[in-house]
Short mmCIF file of C-alpha atoms in Angstrom, two decimals:
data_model
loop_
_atom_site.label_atom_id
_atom_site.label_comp_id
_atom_site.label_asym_id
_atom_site.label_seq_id
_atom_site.Cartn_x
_atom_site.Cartn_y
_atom_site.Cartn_z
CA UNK A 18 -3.82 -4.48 6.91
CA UNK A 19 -5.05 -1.85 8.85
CA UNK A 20 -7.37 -3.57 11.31
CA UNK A 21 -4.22 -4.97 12.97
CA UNK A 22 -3.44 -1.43 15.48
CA UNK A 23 -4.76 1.00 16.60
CA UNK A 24 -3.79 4.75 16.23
CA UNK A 25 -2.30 6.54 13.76
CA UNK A 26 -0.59 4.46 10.82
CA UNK A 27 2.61 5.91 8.75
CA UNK A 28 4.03 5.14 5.66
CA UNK A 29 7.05 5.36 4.33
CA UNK A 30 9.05 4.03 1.44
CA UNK A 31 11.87 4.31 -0.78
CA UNK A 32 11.62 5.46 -4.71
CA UNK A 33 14.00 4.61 -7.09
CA UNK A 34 13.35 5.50 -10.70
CA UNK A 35 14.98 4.19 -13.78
CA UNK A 36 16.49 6.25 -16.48
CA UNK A 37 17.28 6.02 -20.04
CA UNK A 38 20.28 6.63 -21.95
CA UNK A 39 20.55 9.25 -24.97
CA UNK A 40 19.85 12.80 -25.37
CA UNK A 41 16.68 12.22 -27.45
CA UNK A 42 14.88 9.75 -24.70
CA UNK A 43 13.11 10.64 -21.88
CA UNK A 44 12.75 8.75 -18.84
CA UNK A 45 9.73 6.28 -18.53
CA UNK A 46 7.51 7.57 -16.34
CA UNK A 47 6.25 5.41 -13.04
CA UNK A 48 2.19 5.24 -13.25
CA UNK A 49 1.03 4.49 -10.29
CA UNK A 50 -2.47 3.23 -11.33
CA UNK A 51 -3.02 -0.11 -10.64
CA UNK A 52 -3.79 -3.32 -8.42
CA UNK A 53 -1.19 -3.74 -6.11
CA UNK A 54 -1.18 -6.98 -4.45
CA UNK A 55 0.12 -7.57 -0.41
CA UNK A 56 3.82 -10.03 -0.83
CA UNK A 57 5.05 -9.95 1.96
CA UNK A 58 4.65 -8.95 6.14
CA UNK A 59 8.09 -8.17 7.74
CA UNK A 60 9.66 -10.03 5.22
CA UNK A 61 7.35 -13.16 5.71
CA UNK A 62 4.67 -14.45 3.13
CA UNK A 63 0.80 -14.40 3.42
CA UNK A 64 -0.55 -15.43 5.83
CA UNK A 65 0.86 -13.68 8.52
CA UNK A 66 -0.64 -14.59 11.76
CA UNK A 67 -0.45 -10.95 14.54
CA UNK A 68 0.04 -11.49 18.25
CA UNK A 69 -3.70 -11.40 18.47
CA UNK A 70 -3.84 -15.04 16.54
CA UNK A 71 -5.55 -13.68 13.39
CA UNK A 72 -4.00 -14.01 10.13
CA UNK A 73 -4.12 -11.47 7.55
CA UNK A 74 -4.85 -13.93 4.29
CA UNK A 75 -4.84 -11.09 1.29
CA UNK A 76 -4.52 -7.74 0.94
CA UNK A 77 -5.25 -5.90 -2.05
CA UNK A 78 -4.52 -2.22 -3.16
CA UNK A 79 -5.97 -0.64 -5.76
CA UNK A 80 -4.59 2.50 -6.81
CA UNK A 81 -7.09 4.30 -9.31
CA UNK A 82 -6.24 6.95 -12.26
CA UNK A 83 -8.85 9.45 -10.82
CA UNK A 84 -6.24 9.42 -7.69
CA UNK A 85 -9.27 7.30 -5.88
CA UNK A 86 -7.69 4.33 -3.61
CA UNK A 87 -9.20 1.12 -1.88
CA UNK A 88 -7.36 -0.62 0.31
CA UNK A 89 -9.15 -4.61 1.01
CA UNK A 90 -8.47 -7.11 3.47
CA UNK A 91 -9.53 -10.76 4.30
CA UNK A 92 -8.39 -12.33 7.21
CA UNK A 93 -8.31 -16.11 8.84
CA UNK A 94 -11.56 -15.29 11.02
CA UNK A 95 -13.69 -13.91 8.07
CA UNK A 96 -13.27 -10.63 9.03
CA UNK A 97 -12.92 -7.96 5.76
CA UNK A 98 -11.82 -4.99 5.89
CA UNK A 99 -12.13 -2.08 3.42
CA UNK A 100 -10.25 1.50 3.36
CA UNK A 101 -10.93 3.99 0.83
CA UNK A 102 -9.25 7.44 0.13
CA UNK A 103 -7.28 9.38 -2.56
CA UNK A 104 -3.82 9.94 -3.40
CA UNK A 105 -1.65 12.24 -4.94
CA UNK A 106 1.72 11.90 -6.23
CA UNK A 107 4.11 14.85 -5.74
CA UNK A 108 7.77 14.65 -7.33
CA UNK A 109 8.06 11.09 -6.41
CA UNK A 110 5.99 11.11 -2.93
CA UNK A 111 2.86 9.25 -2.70
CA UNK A 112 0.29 10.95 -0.16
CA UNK A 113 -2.06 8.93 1.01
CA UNK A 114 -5.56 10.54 2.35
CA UNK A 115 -7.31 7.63 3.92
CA UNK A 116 -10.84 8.96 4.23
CA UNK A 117 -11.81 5.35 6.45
CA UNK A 118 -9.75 5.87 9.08
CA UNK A 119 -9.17 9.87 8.76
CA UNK A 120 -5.21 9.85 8.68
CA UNK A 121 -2.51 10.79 5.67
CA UNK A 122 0.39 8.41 5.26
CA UNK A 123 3.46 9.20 3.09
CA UNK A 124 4.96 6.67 0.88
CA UNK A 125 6.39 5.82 -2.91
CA UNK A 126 7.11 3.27 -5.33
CA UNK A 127 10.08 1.62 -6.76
CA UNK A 128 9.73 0.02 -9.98
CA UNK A 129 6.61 -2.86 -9.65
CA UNK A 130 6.97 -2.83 -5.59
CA UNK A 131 5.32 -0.60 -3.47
CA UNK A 132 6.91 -1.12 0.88
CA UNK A 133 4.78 0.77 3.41
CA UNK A 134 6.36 1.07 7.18
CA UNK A 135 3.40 0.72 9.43
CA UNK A 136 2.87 0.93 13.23
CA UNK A 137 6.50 -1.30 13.32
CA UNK A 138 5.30 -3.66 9.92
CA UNK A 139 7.43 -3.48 6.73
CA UNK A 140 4.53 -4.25 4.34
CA UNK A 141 5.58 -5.28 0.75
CA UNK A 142 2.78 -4.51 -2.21
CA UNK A 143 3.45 -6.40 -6.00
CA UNK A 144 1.84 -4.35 -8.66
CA UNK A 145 0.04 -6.97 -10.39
#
């Protein structure tokens, strides 16, 4: 996702968390580990085609325990691109260190889905 501006790229999201009833349960905790997988482009499916005429085919996020990321794309004209950094998660906000590209981006998760805002693209990850 990243080869499609230039500049700096920002994040943001929206966190909701979900809570239990009873005074003897706590509430499940969100782990962010995992393989996050790239639904949706401004609220359209894969492939999304960009103004340039290349299509983003896949994106995949993976989101390591270590607090390691890698961030892969494949697009229409063979081009891959890879972006790797760490994260941290403080009180419910997801900082982002890309260490590709040199530039932190904010964002969070809500439930299974994790929505970055990016250079004007609402991009939609599925934890698989």
């Amino acid at each position: 996702m990243r080869r499609t501006t230039l500049g700096v790229l920002l994040l943001a999201a929206t966190t909701a968390t979900a809570a239990c009833a009873g005074n003897d349960v706590t509430s499940p905790t969100v782990t962010l580990a995992g393989t996050y997988s790239l639904r949706t482009i401004n609220g359209s499916p894969l492939p999304y085609t960009f103004g340039s005429g290349v299509s983003l085919t896949s994106d995949v996020l993976t989101l390591r325990a270590d607090g390691t990321y890698t961030d892969v794309g494949h697009y229409s004209d063979g081009a891959v691109t890879t972006e790797q950094g760490v994260y941290t998660n403080n009180g419910g906000s997801i900082t982002f260190d890309d260490q590709t590209d040199n530039v932190s981006y904010q964002g969070s998760l809500s439930g299974r889905v994790l929505t970055e805002i990016t250079n004007g693209f609402t991009v939609t990850y599925q934890k698989n």
